[in-house]
XYZ file of C-alpha atoms in Angstrom:
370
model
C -3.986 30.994 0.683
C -2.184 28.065 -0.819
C 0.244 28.050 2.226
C -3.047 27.792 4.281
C -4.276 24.708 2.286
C -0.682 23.227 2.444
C -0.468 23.588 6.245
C -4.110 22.627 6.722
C -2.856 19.467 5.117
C -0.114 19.137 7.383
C 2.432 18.753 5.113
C 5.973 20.012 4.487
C 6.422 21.800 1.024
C 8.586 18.663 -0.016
C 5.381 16.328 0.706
C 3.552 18.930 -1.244
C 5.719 18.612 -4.316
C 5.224 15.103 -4.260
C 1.689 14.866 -3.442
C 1.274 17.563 -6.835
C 3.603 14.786 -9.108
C 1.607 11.817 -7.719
C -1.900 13.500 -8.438
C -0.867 14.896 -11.867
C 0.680 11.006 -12.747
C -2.346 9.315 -11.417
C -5.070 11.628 -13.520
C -2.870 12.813 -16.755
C -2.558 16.364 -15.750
C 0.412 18.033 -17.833
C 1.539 20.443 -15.209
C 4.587 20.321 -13.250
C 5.411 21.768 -9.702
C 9.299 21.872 -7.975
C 10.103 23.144 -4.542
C 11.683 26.062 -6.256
C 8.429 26.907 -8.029
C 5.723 26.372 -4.936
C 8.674 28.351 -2.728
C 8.569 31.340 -5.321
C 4.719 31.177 -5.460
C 4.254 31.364 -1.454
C 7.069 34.110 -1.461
C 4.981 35.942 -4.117
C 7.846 36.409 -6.338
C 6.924 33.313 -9.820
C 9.422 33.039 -12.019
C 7.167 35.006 -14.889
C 3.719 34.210 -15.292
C 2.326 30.139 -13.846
C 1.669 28.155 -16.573
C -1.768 27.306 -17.429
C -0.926 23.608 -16.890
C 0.627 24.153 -13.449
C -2.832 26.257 -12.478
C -5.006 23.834 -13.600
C -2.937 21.167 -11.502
C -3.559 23.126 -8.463
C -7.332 23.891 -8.798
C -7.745 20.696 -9.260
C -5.502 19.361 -6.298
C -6.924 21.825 -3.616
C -10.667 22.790 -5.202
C -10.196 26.272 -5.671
C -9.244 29.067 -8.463
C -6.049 29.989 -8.891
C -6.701 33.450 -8.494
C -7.635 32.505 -4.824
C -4.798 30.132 -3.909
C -2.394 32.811 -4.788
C -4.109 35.537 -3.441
C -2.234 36.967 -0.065
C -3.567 35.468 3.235
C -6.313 37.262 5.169
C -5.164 39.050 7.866
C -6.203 38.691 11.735
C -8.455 41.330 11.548
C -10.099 40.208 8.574
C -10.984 36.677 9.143
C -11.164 37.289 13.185
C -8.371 34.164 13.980
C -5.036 33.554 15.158
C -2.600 30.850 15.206
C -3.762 29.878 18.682
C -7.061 29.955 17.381
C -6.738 27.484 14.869
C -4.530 25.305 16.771
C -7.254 25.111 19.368
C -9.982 24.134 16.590
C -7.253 21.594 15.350
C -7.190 19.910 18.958
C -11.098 20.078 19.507
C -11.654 18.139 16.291
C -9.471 15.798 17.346
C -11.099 15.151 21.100
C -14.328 14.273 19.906
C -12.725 11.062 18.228
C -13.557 8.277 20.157
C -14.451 4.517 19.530
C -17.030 4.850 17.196
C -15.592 7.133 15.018
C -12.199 4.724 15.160
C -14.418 1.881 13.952
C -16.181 4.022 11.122
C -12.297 5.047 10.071
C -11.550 0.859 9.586
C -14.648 0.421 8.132
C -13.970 2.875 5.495
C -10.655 1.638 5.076
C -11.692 -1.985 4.843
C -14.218 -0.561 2.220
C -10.965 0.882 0.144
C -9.318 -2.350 0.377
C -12.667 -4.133 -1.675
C -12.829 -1.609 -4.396
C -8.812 -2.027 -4.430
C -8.668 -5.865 -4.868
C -11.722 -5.679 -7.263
C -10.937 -2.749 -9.269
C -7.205 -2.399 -8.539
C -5.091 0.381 -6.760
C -5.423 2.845 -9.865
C -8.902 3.704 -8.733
C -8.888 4.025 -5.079
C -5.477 5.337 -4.638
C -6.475 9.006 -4.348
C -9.488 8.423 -1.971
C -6.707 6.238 0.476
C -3.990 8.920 0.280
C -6.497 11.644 1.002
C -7.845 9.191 3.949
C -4.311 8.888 5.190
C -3.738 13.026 5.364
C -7.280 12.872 6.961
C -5.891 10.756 9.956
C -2.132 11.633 9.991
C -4.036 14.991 11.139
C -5.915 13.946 13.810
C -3.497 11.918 14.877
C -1.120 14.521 14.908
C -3.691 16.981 17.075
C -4.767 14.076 19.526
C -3.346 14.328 23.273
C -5.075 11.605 24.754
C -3.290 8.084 24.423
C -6.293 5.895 24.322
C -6.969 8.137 20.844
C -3.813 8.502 19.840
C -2.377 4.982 19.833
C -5.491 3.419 17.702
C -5.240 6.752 15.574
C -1.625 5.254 14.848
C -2.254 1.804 14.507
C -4.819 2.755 11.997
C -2.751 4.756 9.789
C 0.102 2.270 9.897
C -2.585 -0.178 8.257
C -3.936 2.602 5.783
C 0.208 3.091 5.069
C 0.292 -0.745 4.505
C -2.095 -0.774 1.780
C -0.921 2.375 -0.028
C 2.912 0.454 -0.108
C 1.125 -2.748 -1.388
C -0.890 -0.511 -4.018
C 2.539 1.663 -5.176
C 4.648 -2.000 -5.144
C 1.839 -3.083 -7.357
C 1.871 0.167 -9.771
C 5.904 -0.293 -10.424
C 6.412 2.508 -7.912
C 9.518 1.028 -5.803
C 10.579 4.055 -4.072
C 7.116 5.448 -3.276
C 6.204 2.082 -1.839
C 9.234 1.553 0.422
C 8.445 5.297 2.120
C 4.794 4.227 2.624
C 6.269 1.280 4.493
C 8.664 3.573 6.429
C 5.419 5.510 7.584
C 3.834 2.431 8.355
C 7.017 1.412 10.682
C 6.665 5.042 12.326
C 2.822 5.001 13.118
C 3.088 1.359 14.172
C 5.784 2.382 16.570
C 3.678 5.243 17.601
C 0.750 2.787 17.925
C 2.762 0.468 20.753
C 1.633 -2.160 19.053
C 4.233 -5.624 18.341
C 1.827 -7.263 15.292
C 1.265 -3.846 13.432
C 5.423 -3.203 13.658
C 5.703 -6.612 12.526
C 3.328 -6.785 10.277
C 4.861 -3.180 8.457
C 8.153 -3.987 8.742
C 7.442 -7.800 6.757
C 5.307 -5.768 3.933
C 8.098 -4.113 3.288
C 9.865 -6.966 2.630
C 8.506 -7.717 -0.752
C 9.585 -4.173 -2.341
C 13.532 -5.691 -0.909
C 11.999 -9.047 -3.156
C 10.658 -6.879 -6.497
C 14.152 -5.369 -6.308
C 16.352 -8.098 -6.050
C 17.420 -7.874 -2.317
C 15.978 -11.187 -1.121
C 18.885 -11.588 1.330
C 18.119 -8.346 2.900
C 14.668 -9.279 2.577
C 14.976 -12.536 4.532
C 16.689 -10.728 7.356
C 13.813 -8.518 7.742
C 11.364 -10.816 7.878
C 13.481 -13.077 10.413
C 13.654 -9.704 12.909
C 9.533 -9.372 12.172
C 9.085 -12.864 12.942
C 10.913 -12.746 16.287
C 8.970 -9.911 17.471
C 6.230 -11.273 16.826
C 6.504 -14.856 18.223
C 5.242 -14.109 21.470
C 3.289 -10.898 21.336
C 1.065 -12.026 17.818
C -1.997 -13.732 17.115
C -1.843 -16.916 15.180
C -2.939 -15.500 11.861
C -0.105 -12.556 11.521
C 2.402 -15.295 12.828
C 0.910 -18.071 10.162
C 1.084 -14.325 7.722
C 4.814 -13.716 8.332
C 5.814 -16.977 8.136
C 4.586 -17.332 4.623
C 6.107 -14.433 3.956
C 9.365 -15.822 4.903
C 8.403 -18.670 2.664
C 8.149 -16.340 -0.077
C 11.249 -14.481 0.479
C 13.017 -17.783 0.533
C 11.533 -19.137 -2.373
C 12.949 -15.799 -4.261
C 16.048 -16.908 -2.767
C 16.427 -19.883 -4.152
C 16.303 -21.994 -1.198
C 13.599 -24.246 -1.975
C 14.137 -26.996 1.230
C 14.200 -23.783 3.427
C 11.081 -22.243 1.679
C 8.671 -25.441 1.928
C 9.125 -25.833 5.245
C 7.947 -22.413 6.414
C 5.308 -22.464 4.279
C 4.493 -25.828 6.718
C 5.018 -23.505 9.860
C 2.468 -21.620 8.279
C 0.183 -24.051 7.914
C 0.217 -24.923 11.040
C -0.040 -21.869 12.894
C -3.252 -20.900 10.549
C -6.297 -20.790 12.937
C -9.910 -21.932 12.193
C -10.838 -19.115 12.380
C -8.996 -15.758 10.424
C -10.992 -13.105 10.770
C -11.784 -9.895 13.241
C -7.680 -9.740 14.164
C -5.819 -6.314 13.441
C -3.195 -5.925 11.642
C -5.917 -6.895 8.439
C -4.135 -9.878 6.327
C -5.718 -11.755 3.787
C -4.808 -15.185 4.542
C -6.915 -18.479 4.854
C -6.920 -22.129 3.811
C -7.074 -20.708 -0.385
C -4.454 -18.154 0.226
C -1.833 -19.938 1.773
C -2.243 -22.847 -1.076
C -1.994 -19.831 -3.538
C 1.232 -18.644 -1.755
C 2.675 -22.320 -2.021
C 1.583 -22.836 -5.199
C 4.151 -19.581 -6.290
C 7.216 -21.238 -4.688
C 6.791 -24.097 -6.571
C 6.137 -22.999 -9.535
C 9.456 -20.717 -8.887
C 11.251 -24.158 -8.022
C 9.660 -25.633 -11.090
C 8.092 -28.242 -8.468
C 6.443 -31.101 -10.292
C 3.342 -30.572 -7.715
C 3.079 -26.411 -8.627
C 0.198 -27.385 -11.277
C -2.377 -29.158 -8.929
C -1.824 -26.901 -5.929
C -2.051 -23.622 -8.176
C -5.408 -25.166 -10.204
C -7.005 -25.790 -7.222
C -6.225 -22.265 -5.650
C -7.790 -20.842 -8.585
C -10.488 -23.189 -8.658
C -11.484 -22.022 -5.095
C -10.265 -18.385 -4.793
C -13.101 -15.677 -4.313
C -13.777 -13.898 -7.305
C -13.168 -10.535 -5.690
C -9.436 -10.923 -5.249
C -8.825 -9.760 -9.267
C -4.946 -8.646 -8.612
C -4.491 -12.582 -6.573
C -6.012 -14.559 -9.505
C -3.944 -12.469 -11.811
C -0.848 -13.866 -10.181
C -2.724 -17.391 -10.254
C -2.913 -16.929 -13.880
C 0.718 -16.052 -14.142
C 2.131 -18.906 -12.026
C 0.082 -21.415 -13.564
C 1.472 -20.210 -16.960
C 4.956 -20.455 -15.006
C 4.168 -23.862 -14.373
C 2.686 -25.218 -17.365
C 5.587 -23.836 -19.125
C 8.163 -25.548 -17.201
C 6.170 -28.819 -17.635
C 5.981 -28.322 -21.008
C 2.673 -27.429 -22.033
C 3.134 -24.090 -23.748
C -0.318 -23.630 -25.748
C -2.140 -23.883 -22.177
C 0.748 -21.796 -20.859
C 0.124 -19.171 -23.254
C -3.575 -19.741 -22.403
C -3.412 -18.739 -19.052
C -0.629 -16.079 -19.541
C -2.917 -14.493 -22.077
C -5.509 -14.145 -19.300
C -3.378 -12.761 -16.463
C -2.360 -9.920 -19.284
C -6.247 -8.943 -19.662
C -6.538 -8.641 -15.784
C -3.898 -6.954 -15.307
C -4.452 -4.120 -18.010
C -7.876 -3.944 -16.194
C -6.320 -3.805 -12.754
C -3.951 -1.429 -13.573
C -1.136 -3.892 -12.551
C 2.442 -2.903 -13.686
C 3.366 -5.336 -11.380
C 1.802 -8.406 -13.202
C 2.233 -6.936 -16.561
C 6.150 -7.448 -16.233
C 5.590 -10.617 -15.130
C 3.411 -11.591 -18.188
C 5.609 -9.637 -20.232
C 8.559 -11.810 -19.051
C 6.748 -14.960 -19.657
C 5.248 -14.387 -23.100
C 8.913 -13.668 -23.990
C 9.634 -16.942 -22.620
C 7.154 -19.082 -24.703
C 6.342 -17.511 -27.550
């Protein structure tokens, strides 16, 4: 039976592995699974009796007692279905998607990404990666290409977030291969802005780990593609992105003045455009306000303060990073009590946000001006 589960999440054993370490991490479960183990355990031959740890971790993974995920598969006869069978449930379920059940899927994806600014990525992180499996399946079992391409562009946006969410935990490598999935679906999807949009996400994990070169050239390819094919908001989007990138850099000239192409391109209106970015009037000022402080820009202070001053109180991870360049700034200006102040405050979020991300910056600060 546990092959059954595995398959029925349509997953290689390697994905399985990792999906086991990644739920056991993210809710403090001692036990351990390799390939070698689950291999053994589907060939019926464990090395010696599973550990109590590693059974629990299971049960708990796929909802059901150990004794019946190990238990041999039924046979034809008993359970009355065949591989063809199955395969022809699979493709049913996936037919009766259509518009409105597309919709419902953003909606409860836009839902994940409230609790996950609010709350942070600690708490919604299971509930998005079980959402993705939920659509890489239908996706995977839909013929029809009015289904299949929105299927696609969906979970290259639900790939997005979970690479945003992993950057933000400290998780580098897991992040860039949610990104890579993102670049496949988008692909899949036909869609310019959502390949784009992917491929300048993962951008930032080349910024967290030192690559900004590498990271500028990817976000100069997304840009291109986008140019023509984009709506305003991505292309305002990427272009602070680029701003960022440069500002990481160190090319401060080069950084300010796409942050100005971004400013321009911004539209009245930002909302009801797919791929999803957060970016409006607050945003971008936020954005700016982090290359300066990063160029130690006499003007980072008053841009950053009023960011914060006008930033909606839902966005708990971006007034964490506020909190954190302002500290940047007021440290480089000279003010290190309010420095401290603010630095102080951007640690509290982020323990409650479950930011690893922000926590090394505070960390490195503190350092700095204690």
């Amino acid at each position: 039976m546990l092959e059954h589960h595995i398959r029925q999440l349509c997953m290689t054993h390697e994905e399985f592995v990792q999906h086991a370490q990644d739920f056991a991490q993210d809710n403090r479960e001692p036990g351990t699974l390799s390939l070698r183990h689950l291999q053994r355990l589907l060939s019926g031959q464990p090395l010696g009796a599973l550990r109590p740890a590693t059974a629990r971790l299971l049960e708990r993974l796929l909802g059901e007692p150990i004794t019946t995920l190990l238990a041999p598969p039924k046979t034809v006869a008993d359970n009355g279905e065949n591989p063809a069978s199955e395969l022809r449930q699979l493709l049913n379920i996936a037919r009766r998607v259509d518009r409105s059940v597309i919709t419902l899927l953003h909606q409860q994806l836009d839902d994940i990404r409230q609790l996950d600014r609010q709350l942070g990525a600690i708490v919604v992180r299971d509930e998005l990666n079980t959402k993705i499996r939920q659509v890489e399946r239908l996706a995977a079992y839909s013929l029809a290409p009015g289904t299949r391409e929105p299927l696609a562009a969906l979970l290259s946006e639900m790939h997005t977030l979970a690479g945003w969410q992993a950057l933000d935990l400290g998780d580098l490598p897991h992040s860039w291969q949610h990104y890579e999935h993102s670049r496949a679906a988008a692909a899949q999807s036909n869609s310019i802005p959502h390949e784009s949009h992917a491929a300048a996400e993962q951008a930032f994990v080349l910024i967290d780990a030192g690559a900004t070169r590498d990271a500028i050239d990817l976000l100069d390819g997304a840009r291109r593609r986008a140019d023509t094919a984009a709506p305003r908001i991505l292309r305002a989007w990427l272009a602070a992105a680029h701003g960022e990138a440069l500002a990481a850099h160190g090319d401060p000239t080069a950084s300010l003045h796409a942050f100005d192409r971004a400013a321009d391109l911004l539209p009245a209106d930002t909302t009801d455009d797919r791929p999803y970015v957060a970016l409006d009037p607050v945003h971008l000022a936020r954005w700016r306000g982090h290359a300066l402080a990063r160029f130690g820009h006499p003007d980072a202070i008053t841009v950053l303060t009023d960011a914060l001053n006008r930033l909606d109180p839902s966005f708990v991870r971006a007034e964490t990073a506020l909190h954190v360049d302002l500290a940047t700034a007021l440290a480089t200006n000279g003010d290190q009590d309010e420095a401290r102040s603010h630095a102080d405050h951007a640690a509290q979020l982020a323990t409650q946000v479950g930011s690893a991300r922000q926590r090394r910056r505070v960390t490195n600060l503190l350092a700095a001006v204690r």
